[in-house]
Backbone as CSV, one residue per row, in Angstrom:
resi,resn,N_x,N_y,N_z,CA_x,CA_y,CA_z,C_x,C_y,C_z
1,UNK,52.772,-33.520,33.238,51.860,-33.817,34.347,52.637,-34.522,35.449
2,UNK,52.437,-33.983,36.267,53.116,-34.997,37.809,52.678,-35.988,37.970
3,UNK,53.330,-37.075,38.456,53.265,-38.403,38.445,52.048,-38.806,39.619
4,UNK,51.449,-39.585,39.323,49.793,-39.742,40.228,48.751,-38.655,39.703
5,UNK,48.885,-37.400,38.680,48.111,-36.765,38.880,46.951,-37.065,37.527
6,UNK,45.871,-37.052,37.362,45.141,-38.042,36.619,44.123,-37.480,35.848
7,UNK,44.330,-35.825,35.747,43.754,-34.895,35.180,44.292,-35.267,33.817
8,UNK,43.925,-34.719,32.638,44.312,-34.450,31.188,45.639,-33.299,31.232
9,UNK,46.089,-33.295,30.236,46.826,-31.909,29.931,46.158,-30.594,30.093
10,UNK,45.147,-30.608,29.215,44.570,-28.740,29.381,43.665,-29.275,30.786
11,UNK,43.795,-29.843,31.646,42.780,-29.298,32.751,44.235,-28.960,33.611
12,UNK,45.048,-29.587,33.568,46.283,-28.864,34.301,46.499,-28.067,34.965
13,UNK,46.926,-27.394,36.383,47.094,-26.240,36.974,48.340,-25.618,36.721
14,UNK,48.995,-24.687,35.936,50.465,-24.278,36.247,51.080,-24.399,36.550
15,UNK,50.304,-23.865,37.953,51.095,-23.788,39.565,51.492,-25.278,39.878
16,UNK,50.754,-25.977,39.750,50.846,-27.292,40.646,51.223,-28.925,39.649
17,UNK,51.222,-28.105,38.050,51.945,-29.306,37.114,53.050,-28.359,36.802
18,UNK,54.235,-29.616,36.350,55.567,-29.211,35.646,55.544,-29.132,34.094
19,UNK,54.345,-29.851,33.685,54.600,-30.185,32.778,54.150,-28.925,31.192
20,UNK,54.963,-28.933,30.454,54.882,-27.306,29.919,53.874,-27.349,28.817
21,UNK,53.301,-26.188,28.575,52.010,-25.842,28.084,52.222,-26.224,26.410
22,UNK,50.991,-26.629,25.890,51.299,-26.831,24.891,50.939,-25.905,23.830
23,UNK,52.341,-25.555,22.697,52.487,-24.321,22.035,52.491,-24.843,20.789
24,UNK,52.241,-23.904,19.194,51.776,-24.043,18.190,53.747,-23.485,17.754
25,UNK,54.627,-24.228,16.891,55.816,-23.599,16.954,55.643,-22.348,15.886
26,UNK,56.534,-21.295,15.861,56.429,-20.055,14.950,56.455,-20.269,13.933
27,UNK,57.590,-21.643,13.499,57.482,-21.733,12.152,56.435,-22.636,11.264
28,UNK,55.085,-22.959,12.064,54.245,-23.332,11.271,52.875,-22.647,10.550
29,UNK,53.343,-21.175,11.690,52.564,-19.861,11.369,52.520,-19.780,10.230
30,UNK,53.482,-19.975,9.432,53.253,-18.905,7.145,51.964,-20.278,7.179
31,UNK,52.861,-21.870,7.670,52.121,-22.598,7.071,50.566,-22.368,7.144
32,UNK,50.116,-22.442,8.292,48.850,-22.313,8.360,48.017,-21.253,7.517
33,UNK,48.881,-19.989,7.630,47.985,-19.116,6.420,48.071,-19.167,4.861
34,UNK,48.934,-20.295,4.769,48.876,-20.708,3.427,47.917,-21.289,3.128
35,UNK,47.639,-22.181,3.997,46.638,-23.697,3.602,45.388,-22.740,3.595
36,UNK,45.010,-22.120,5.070,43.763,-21.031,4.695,43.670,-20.071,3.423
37,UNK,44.425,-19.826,3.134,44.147,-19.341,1.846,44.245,-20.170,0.261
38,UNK,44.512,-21.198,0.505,45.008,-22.479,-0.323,43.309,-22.997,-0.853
39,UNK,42.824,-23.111,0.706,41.345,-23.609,0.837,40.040,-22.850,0.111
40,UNK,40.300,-21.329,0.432,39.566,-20.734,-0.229,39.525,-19.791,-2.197
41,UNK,40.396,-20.407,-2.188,41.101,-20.635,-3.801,40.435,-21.723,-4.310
42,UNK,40.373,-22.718,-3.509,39.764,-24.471,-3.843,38.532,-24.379,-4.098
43,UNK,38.002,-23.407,-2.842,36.391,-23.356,-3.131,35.940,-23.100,-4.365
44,UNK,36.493,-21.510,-4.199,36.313,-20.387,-5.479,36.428,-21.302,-6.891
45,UNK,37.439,-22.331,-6.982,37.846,-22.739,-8.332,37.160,-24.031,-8.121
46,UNK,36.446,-24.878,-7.427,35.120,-25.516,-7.619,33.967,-24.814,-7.725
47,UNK,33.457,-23.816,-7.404,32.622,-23.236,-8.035,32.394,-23.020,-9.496
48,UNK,33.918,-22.817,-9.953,33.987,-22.225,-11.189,34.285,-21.155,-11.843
49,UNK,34.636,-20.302,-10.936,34.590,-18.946,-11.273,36.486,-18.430,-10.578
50,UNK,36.440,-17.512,-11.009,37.714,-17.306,-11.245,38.262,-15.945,-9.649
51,UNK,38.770,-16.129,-8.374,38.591,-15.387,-7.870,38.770,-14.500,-8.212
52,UNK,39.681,-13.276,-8.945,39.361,-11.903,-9.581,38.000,-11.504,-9.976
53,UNK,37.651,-12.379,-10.640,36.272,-12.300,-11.324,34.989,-12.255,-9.804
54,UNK,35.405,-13.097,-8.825,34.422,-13.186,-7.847,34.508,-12.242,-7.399
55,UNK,35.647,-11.445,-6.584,36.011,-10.373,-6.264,35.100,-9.208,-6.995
56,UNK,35.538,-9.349,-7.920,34.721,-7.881,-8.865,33.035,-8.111,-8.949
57,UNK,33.124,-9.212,-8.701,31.309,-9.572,-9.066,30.998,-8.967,-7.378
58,UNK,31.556,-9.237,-6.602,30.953,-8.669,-5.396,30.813,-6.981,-4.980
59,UNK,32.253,-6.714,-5.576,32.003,-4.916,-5.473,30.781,-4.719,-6.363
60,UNK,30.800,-5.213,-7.254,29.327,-4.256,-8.461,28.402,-4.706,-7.657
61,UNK,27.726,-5.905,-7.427,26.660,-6.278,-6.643,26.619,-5.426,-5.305
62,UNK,27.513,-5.436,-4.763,27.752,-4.251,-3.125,26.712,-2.671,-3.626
63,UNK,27.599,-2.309,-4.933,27.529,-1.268,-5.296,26.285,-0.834,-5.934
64,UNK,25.340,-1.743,-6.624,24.224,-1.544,-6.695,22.909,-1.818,-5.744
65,UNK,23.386,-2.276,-5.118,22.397,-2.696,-3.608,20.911,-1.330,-3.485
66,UNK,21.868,-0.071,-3.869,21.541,1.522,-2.921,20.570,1.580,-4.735
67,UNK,20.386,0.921,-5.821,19.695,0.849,-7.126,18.822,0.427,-7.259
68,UNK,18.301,-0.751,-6.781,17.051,-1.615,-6.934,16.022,-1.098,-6.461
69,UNK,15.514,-0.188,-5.439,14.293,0.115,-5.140,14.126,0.838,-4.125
70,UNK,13.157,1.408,-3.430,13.450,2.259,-2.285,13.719,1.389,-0.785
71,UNK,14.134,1.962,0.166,14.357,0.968,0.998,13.146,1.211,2.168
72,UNK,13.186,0.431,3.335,12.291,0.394,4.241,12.072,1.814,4.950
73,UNK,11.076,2.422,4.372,10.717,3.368,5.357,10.720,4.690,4.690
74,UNK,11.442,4.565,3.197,11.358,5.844,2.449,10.306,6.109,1.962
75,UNK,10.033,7.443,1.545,9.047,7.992,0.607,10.269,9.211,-0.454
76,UNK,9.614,8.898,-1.405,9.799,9.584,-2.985,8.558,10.495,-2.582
77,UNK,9.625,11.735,-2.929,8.661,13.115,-3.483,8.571,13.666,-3.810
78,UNK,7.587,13.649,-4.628,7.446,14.578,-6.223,7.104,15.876,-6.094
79,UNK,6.549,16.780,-7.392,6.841,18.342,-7.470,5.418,18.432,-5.793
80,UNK,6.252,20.027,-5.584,5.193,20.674,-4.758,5.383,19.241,-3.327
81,UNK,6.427,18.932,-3.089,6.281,18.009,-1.613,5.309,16.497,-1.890
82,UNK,4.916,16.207,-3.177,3.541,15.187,-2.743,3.958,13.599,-3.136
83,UNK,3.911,13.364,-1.876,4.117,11.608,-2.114,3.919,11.347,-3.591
84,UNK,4.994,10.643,-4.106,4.883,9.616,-5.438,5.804,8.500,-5.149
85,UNK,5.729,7.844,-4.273,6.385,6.314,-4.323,5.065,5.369,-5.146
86,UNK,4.020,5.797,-5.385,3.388,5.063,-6.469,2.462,3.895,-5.723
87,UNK,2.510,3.895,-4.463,1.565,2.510,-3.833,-0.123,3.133,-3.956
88,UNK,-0.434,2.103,-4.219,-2.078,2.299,-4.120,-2.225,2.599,-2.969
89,UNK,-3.728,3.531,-2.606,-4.322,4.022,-1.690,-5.408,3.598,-1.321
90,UNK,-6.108,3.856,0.913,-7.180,3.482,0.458,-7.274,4.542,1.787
91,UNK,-8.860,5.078,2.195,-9.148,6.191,2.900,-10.327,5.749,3.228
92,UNK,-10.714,6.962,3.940,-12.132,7.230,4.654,-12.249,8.489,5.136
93,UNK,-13.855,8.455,5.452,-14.048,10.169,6.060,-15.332,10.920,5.765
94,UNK,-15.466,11.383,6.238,-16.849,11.931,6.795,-17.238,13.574,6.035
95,UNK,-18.778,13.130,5.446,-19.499,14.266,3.622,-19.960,14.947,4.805
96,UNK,-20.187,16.473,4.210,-21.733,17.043,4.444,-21.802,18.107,3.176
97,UNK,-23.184,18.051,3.267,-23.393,19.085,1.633,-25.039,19.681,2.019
98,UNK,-25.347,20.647,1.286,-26.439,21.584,1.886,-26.187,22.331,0.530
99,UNK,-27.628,23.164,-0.065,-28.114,23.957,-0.927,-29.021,23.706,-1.772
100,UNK,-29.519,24.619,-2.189,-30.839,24.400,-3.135,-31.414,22.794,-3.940
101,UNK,-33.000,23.075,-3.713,-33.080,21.555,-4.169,-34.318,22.108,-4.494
102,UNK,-34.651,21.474,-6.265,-35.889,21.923,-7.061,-36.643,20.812,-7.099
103,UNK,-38.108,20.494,-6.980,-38.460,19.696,-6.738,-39.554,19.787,-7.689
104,UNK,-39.904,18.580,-8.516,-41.143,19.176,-9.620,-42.718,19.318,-9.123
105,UNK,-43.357,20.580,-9.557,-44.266,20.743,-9.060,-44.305,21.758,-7.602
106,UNK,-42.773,22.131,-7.280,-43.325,22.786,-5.742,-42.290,23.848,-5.689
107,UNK,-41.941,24.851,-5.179,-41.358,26.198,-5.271,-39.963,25.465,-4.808
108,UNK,-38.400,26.338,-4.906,-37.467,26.024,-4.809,-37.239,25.614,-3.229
109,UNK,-36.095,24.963,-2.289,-36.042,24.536,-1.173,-34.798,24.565,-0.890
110,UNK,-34.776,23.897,0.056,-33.341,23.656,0.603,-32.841,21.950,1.057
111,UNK,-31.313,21.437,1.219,-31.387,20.240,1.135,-29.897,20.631,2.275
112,UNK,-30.279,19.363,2.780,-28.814,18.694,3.610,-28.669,18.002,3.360
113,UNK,-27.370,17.179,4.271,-26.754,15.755,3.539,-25.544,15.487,4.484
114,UNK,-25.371,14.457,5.641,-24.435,14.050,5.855,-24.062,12.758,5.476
115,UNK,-22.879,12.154,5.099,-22.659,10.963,4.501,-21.243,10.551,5.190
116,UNK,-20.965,8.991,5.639,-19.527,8.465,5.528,-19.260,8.115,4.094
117,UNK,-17.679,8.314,4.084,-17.275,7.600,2.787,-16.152,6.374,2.893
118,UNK,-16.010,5.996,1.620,-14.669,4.983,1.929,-14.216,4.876,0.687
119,UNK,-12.829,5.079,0.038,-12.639,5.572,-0.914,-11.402,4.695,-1.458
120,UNK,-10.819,4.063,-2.644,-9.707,3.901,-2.924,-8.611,4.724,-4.301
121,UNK,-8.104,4.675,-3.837,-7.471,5.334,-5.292,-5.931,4.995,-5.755
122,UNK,-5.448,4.664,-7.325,-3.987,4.753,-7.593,-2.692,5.066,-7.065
123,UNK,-2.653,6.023,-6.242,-1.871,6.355,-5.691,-1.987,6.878,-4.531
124,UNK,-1.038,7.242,-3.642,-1.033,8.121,-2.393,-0.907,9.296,-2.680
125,UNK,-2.144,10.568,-2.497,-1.818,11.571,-2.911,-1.275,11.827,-3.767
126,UNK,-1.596,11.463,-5.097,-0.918,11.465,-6.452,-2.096,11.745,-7.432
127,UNK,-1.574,12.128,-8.624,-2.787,11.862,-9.523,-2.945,10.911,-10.149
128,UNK,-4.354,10.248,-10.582,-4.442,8.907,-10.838,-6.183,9.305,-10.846
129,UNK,-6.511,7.839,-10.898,-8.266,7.550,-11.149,-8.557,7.073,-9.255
130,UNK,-9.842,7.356,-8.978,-9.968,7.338,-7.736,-11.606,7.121,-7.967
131,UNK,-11.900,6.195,-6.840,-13.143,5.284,-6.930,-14.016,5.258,-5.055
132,UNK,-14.949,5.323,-5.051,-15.266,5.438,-3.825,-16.725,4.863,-3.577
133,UNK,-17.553,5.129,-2.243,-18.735,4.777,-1.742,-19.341,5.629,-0.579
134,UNK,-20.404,5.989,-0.491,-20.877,7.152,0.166,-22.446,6.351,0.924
135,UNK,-22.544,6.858,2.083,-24.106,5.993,2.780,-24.131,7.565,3.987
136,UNK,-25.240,7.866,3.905,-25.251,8.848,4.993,-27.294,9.230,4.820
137,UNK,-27.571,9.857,5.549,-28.510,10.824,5.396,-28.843,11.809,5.428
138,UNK,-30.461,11.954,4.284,-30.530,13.990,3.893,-31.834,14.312,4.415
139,UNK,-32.456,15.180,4.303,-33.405,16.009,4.322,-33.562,17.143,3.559
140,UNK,-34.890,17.717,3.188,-34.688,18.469,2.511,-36.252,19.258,2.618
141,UNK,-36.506,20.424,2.580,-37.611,21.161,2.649,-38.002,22.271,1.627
142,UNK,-39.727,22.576,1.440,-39.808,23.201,0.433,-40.912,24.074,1.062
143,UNK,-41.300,24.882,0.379,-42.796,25.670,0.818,-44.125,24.134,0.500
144,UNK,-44.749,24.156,1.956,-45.806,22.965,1.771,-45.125,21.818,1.423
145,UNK,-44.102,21.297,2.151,-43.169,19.974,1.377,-41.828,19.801,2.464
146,UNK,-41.986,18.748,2.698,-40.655,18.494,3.279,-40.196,16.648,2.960
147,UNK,-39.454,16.417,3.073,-38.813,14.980,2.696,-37.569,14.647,3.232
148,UNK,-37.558,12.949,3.347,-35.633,12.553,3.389,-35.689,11.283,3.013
149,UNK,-34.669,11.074,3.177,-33.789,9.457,2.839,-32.896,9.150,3.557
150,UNK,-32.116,7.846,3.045,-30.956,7.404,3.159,-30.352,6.875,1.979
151,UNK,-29.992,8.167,1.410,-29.191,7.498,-0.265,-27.788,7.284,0.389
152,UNK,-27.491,6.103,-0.355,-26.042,5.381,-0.817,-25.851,4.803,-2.235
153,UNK,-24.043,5.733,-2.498,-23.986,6.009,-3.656,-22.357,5.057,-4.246
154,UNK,-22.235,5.135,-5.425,-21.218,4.743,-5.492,-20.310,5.745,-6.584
155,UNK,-18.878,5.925,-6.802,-18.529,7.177,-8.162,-17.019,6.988,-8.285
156,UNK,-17.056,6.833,-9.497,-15.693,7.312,-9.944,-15.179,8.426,-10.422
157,UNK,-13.702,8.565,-10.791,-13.496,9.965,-11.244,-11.493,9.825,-11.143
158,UNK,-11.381,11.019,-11.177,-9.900,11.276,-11.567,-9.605,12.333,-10.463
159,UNK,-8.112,12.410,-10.000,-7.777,13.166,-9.206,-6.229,13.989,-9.321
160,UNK,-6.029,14.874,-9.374,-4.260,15.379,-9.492,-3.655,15.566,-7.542
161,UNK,-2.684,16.368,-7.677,-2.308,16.590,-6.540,-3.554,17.794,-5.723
162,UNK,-3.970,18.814,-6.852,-5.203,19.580,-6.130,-6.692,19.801,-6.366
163,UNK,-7.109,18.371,-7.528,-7.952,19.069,-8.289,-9.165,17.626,-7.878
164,UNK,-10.040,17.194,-7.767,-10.558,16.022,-7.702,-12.229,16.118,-8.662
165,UNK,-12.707,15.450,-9.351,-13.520,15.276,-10.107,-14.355,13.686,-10.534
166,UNK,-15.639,13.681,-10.187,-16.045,11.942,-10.194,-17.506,12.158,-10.781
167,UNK,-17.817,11.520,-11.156,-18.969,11.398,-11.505,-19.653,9.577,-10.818
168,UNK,-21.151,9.689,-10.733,-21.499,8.500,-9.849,-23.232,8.180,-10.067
169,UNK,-23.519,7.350,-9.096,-24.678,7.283,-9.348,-24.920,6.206,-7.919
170,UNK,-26.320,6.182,-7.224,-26.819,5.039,-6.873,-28.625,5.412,-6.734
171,UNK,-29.057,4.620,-5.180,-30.413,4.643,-4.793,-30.554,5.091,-3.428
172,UNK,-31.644,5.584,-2.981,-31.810,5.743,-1.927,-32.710,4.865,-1.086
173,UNK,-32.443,3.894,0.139,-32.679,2.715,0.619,-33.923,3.009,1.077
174,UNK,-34.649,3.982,1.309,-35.678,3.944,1.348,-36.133,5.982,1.683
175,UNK,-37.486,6.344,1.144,-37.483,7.638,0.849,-39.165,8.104,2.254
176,UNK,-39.372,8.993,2.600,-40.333,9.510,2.973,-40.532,11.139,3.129
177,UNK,-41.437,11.222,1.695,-41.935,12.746,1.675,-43.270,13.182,2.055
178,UNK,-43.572,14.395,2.254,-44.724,14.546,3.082,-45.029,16.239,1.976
179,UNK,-45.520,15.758,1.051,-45.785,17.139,-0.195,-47.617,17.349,-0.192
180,UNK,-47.731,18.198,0.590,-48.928,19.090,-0.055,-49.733,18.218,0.765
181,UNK,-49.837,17.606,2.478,-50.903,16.881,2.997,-50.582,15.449,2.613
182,UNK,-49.715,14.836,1.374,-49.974,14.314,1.309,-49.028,13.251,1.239
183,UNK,-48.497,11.865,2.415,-47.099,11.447,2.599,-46.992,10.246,1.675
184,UNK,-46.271,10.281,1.314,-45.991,9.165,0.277,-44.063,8.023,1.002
185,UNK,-43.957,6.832,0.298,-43.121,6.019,0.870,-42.635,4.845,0.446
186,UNK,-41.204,5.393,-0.191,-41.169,4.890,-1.385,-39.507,3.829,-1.069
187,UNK,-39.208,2.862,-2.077,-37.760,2.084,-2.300,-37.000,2.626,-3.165
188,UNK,-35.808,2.533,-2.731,-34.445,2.577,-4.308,-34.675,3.271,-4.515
189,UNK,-34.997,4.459,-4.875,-35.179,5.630,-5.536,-33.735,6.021,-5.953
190,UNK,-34.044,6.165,-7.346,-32.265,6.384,-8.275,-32.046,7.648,-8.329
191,UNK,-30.980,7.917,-8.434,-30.393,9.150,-9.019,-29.106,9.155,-9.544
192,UNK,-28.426,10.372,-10.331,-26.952,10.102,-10.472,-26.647,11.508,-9.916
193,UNK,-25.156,11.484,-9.901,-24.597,12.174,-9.156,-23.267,12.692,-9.873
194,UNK,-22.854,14.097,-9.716,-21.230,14.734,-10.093,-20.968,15.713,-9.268
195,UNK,-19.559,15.280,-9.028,-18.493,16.755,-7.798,-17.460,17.107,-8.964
196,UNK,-17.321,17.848,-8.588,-16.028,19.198,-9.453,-15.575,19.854,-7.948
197,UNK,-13.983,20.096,-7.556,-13.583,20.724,-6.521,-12.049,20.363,-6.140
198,UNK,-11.349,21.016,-5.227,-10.267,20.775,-5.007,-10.021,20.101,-3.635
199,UNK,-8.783,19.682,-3.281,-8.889,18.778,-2.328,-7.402,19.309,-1.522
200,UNK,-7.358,19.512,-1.010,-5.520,19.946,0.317,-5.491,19.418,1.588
201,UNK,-4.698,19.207,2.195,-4.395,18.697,3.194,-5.470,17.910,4.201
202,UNK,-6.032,16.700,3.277,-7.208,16.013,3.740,-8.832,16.333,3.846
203,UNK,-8.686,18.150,3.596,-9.977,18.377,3.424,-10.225,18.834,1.912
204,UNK,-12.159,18.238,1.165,-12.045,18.254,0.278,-13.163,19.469,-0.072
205,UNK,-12.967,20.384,-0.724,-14.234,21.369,-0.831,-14.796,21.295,-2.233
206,UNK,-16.105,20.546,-2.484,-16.944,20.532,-3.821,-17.644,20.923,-3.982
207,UNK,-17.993,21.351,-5.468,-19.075,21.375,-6.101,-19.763,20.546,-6.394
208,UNK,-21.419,19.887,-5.975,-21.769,18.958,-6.180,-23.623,18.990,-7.033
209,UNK,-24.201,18.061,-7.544,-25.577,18.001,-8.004,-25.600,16.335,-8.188
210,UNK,-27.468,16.674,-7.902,-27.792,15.241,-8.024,-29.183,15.626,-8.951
211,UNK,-29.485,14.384,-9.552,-30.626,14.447,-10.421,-31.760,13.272,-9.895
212,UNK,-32.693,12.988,-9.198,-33.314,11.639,-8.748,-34.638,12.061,-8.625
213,UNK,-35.070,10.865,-9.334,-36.809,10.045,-9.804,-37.378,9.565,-8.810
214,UNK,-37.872,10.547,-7.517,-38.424,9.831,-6.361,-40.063,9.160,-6.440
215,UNK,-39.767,7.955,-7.124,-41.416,6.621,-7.097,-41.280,6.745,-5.326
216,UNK,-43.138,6.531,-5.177,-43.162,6.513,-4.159,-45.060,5.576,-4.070
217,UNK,-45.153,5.503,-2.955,-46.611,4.997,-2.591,-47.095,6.053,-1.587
218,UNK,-48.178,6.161,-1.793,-49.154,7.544,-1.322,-48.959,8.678,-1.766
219,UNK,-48.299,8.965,-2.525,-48.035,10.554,-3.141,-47.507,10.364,-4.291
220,UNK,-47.348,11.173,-5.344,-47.615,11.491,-6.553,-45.672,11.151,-6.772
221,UNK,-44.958,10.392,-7.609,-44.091,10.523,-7.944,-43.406,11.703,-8.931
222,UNK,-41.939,12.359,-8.234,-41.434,13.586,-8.666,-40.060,13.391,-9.245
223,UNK,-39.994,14.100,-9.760,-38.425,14.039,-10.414,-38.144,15.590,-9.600
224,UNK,-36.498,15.368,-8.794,-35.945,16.055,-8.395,-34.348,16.602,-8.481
225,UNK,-34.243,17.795,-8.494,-32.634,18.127,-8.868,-32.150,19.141,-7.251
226,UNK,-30.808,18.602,-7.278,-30.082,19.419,-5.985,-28.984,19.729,-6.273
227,UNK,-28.426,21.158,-5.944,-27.521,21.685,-6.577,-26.743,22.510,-5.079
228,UNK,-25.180,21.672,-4.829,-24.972,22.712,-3.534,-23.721,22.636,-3.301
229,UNK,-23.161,22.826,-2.266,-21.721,22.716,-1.814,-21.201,21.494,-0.827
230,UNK,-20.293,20.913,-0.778,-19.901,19.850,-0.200,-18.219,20.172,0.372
231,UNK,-18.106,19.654,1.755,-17.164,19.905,2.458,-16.801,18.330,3.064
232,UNK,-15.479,17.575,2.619,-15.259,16.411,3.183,-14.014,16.513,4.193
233,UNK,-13.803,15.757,4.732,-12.778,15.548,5.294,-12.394,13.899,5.370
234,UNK,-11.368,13.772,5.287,-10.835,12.472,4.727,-9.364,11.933,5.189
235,UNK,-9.305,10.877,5.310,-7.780,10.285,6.216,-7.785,9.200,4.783
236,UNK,-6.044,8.935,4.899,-5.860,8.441,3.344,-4.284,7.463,4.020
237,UNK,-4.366,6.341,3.742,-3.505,5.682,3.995,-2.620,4.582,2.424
238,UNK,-1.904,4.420,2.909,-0.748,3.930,1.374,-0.946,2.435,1.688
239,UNK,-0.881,1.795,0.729,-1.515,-0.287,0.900,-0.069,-0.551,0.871
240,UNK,0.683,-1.621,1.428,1.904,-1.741,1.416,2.078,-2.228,0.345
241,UNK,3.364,-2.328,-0.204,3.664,-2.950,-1.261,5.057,-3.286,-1.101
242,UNK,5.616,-4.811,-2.200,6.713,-5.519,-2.306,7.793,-4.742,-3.381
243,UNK,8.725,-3.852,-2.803,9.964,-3.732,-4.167,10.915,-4.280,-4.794
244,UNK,11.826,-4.177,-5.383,12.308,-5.207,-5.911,13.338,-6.176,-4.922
245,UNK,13.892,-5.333,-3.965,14.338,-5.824,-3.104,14.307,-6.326,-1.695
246,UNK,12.716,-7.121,-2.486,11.905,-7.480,-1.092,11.852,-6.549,0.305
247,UNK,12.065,-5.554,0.347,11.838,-4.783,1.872,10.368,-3.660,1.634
248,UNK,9.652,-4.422,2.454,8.086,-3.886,2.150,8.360,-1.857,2.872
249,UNK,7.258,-1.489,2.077,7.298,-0.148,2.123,6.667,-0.115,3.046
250,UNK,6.623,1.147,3.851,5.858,1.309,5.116,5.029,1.971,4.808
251,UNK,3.302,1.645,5.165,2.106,2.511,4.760,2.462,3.804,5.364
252,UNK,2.308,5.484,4.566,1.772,6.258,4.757,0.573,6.920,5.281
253,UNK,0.307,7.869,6.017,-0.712,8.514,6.746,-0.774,9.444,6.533
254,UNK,-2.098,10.403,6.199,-2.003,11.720,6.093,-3.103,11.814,6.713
């Protein structure tokens, strides 16, 4: 540093100090990468463990990383293309069903039926047991007879990749038939319920029947059976889930 000048060493200008830069000499270079590697020997052997041994414990651990579980964002898929990463499911989607409906005491008829559903099941598009809930309304007509509701139902059942099958049961929240002059108006009215049918690419086509004991006030209580076809359509989403290597799966959509 030049004499009067009152800066430090490293704030120094080059140009305008004499005084020469300060350098690390060559021959303390091995030293220094000795001690750094001196240091991390020290660690390793306070730990306890033997560096060869650490070394090798890290390639196998590296090497199984791609073993533990699927990673963020994959799907596993099983025969025929169909999701099996195995996460529970849950859906929704919109019934309608129509065909014959026998009514005791009055000539054969006809029945409708639109319903929402909301459904969960074992897997995503997999086979497994599958559980659901249905609320919609029907109508239904006969010679001298007409009637409806609002049944809501509840059903379980089993499902493969194409085949779906449940059996169920509930009540209808409240009933009004109008048979022979004469209207009757009734609560809860029970019945049970079974579908048989296959299911593809979100839409579900069944076979369906119901069996229900319509009590009523003002008209004569009937026992009734409906026997018809059912067409759903349905959106089905995957519940996330934790794998082993903590990286959550990403819900599916179909």
């Amino acid at each position: 540093m030049k004499a009067g000048c009152s800066r430090p060493p490293w704030g120094c200008d080059a140009r305008r100090c004499s005084r020469p830069a300060l350098r690390v000499p060559r021959a303390l270079t091995p030293a220094l990468f000795l001690c750094c590697v001196s240091a991390q020997a020290a660690e390793t052997a306070i730990a306890g463990e033997d560096p060869a041994e650490a070394e090798q414990r890290r390639a196998i651990s590296h090497g199984m990383d791609d073993k533990r579980g699927p990673r963020f964002g994959e799907r596993k898929l099983g025969p025929l293309g169909v999701d099996a990463s195995g996460g529970a499911a849950v859906g929704s989607g919109v019934r309608g069903s129509f065909g014959r409906v026998f009514t005791q005491g009055l000539d054969p008829g006809w029945y409708g039926r639109l319903e929402l559903s909301a459904f969960t099941a074992a897997s995503l598009h997999a086979s497994g047991p599958v559980g659901g809930a249905l609320i919609g309304g029907e109508f239904w007509t006969a010679p001298d007879a007409a009637g409806g509701g609002l049944p809501m139902s509840f059903y379980f059942g089993l499902r493969s990749p194409a085949v779906i099958s449940t059996l169920g049961g509930g009540f209808e929240l409240f009933i009004v038939d109008d048979v022979k002059d004469d209207t009757g108006f009734g609560l809860y009215a029970p019945f049970g319920a079974f579908a048989l049918g296959i299911e593809a690419g979100g839409v579900r086509i069944l076979a369906e029947g119901r069996a229900q004991f319509r009590w009523q006030w003002g008209a004569d209580d009937r026992t009734q059976l409906s026997v018809g076809l059912s067409i759903a359509h349905v959106f089905e989403n995957e519940v996330p889930t934790i794998v082993e290597n903590d990286s959550p799966r990403v819900p599916q959509q179909r």
